[in-house]
mmCIF file of C-alpha atoms in Angstrom:
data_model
loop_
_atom_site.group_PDB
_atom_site.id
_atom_site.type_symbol
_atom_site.label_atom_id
_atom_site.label_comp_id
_atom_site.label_asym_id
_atom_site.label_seq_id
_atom_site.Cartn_x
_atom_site.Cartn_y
_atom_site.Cartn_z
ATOM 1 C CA UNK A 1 19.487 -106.046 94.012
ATOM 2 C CA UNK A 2 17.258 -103.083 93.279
ATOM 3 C CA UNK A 3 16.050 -101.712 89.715
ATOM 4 C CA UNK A 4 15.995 -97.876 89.199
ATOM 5 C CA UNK A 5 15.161 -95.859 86.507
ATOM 6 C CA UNK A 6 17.964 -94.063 84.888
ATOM 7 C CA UNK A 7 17.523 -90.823 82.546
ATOM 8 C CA UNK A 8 16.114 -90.902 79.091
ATOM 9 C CA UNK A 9 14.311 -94.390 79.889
ATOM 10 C CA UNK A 10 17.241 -96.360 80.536
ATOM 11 C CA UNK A 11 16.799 -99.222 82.889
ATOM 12 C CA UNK A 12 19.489 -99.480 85.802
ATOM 13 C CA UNK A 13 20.200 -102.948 88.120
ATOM 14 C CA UNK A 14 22.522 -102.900 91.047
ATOM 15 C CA UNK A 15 24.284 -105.812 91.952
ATOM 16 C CA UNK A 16 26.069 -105.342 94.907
ATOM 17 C CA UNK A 17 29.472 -106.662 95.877
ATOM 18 C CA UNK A 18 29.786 -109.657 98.276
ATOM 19 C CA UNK A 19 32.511 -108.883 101.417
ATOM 20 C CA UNK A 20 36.101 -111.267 101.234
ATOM 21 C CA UNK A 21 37.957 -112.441 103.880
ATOM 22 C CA UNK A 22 39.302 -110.173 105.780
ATOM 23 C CA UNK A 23 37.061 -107.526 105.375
ATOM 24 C CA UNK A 24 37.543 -106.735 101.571
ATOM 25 C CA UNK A 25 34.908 -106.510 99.004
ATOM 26 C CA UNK A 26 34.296 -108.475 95.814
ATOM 27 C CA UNK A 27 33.308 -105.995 93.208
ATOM 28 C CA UNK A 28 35.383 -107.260 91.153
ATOM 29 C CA UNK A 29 33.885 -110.593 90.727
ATOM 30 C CA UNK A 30 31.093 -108.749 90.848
ATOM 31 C CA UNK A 31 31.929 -107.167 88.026
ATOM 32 C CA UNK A 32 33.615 -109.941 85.970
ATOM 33 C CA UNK A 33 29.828 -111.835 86.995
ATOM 34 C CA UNK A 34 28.053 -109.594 85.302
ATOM 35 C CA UNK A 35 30.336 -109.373 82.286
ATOM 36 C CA UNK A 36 30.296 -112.873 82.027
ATOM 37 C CA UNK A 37 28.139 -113.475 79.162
ATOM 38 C CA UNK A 38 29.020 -110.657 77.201
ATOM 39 C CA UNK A 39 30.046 -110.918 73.624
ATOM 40 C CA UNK A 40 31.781 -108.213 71.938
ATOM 41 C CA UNK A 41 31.484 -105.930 74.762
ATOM 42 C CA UNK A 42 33.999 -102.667 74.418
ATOM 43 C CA UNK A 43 35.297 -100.898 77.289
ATOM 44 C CA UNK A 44 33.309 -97.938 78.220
ATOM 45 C CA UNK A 45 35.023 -96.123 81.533
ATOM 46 C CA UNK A 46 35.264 -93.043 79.136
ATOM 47 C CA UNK A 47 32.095 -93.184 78.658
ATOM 48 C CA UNK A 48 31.052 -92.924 82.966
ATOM 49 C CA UNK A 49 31.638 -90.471 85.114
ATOM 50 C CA UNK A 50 31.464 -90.470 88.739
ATOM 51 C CA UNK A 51 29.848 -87.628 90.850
ATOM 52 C CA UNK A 52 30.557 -86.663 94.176
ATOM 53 C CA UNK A 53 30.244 -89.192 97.425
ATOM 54 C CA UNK A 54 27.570 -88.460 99.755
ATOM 55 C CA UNK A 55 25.801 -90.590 102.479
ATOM 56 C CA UNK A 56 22.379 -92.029 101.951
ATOM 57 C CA UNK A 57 19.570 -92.469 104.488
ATOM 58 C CA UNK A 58 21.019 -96.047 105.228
ATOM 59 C CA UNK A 59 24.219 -94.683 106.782
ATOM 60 C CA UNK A 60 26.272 -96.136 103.161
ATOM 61 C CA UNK A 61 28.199 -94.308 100.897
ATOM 62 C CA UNK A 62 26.329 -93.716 96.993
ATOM 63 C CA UNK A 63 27.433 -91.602 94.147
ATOM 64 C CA UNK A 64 25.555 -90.328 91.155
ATOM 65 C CA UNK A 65 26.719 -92.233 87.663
ATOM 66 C CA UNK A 66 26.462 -90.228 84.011
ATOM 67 C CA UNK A 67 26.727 -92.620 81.180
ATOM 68 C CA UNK A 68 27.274 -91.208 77.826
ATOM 69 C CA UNK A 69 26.827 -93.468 74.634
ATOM 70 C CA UNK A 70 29.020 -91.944 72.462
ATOM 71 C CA UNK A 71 28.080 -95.008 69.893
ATOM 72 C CA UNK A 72 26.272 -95.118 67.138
ATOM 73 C CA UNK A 73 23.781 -97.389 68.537
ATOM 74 C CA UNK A 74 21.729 -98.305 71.753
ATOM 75 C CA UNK A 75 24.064 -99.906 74.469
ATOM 76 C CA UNK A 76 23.928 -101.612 77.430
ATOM 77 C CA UNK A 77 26.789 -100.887 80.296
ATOM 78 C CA UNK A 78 27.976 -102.975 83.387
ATOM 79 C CA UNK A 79 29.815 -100.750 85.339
ATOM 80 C CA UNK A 80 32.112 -101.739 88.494
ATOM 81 C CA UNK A 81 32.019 -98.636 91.109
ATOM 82 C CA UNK A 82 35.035 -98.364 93.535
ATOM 83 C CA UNK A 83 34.669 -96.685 97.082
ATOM 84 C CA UNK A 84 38.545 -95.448 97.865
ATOM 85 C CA UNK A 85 39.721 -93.734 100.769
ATOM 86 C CA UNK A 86 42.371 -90.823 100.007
ATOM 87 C CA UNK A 87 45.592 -93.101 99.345
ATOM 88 C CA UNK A 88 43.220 -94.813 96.813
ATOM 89 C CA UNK A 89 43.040 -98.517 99.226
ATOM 90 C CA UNK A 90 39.411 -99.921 98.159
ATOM 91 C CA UNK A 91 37.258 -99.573 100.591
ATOM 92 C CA UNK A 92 33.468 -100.894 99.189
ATOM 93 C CA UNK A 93 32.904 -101.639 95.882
ATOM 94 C CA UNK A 94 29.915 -102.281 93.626
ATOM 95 C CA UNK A 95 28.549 -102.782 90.061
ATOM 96 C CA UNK A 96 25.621 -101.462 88.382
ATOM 97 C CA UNK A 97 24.546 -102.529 85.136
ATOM 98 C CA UNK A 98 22.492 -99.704 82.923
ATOM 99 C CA UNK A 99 20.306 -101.057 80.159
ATOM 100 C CA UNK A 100 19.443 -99.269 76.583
ATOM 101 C CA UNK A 101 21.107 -95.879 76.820
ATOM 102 C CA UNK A 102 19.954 -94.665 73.106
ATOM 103 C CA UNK A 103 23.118 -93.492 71.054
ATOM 104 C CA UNK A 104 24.106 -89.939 71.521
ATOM 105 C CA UNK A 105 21.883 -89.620 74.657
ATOM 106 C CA UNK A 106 23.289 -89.815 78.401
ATOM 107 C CA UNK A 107 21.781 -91.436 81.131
ATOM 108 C CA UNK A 108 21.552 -91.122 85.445
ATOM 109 C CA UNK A 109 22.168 -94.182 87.997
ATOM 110 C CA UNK A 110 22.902 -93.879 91.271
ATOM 111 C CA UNK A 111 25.491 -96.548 92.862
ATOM 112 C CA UNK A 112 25.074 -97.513 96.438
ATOM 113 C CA UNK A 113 27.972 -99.201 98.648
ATOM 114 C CA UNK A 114 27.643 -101.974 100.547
ATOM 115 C CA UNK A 115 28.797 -100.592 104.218
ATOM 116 C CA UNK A 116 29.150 -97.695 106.227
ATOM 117 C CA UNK A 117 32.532 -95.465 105.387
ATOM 118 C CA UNK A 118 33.767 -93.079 107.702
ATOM 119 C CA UNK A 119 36.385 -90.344 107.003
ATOM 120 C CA UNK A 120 37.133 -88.857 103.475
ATOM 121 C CA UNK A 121 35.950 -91.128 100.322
ATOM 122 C CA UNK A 122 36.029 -91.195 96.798
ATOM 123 C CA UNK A 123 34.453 -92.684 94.043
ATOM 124 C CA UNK A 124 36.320 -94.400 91.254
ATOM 125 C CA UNK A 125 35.285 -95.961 87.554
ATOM 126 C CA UNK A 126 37.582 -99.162 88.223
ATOM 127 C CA UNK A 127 35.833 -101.047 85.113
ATOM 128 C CA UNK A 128 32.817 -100.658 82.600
ATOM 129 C CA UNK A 129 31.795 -102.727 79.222
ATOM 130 C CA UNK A 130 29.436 -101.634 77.037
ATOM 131 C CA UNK A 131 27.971 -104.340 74.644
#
């Protein structure tokens, strides 16, 4: 797990997503992990949206994350990140938490995958929770 900085001072954490069984990934407990604790939280996916895929210097897929607080007040978001191939089967997934986006203000994270992809692969919001 890695800290970046985000735009406008906002704080980003990846956790990454633990492989199943059979070659699956866990985002989603990922996901519900993170969210755990969370009181109140709202959903957010409206407020993320997902760039193009491209291939880091590791050989694993990332995409660039814009979060937008719409709200009237400084939010935190956990977002869960999925890697699809093009009949939308999960592929990698991953969640990424970004910390005190400032109401009205937008803010930059970049979400790495967990493995090496091959062939044509998209990026997909599959949950986020702003609290």
């Amino acid at each position: 797990m890695g800290l970046l900085l985000g735009g406008r001072g906002a704080l980003v954490r990846e956790v990454g997503a633990a492989p199943l069984a059979g070659g699956g990934v866990g985002g989603l407990a990922q996901f519900q992990q993170g969210v755990a604790g969370i009181k109140g939280g709202l959903d957010a996916k409206g407020d993320v949206t997902a760039g193009a895929v491209t291939t880091g210097s590791d050989g694993k897929a990332q995409v660039p994350l814009t979060v937008t607080n719409h709200g009237q007040q400084s939010y935190r978001y956990v977002i869960q990140l999925n890697f699809t191939d093009e009949s939308g089967k999960v592929l990698d997934a991953t969640a990424v938490t970004v910390q005190d986006v400032a109401a009205g203000q937008s803010a930059q994270a970049t979400a790495h995958g967990n493995r090496e992809l091959t062939g044509t692969v998209k990026a997909e919001v599959a949950n986020a929770v702003r609290y």
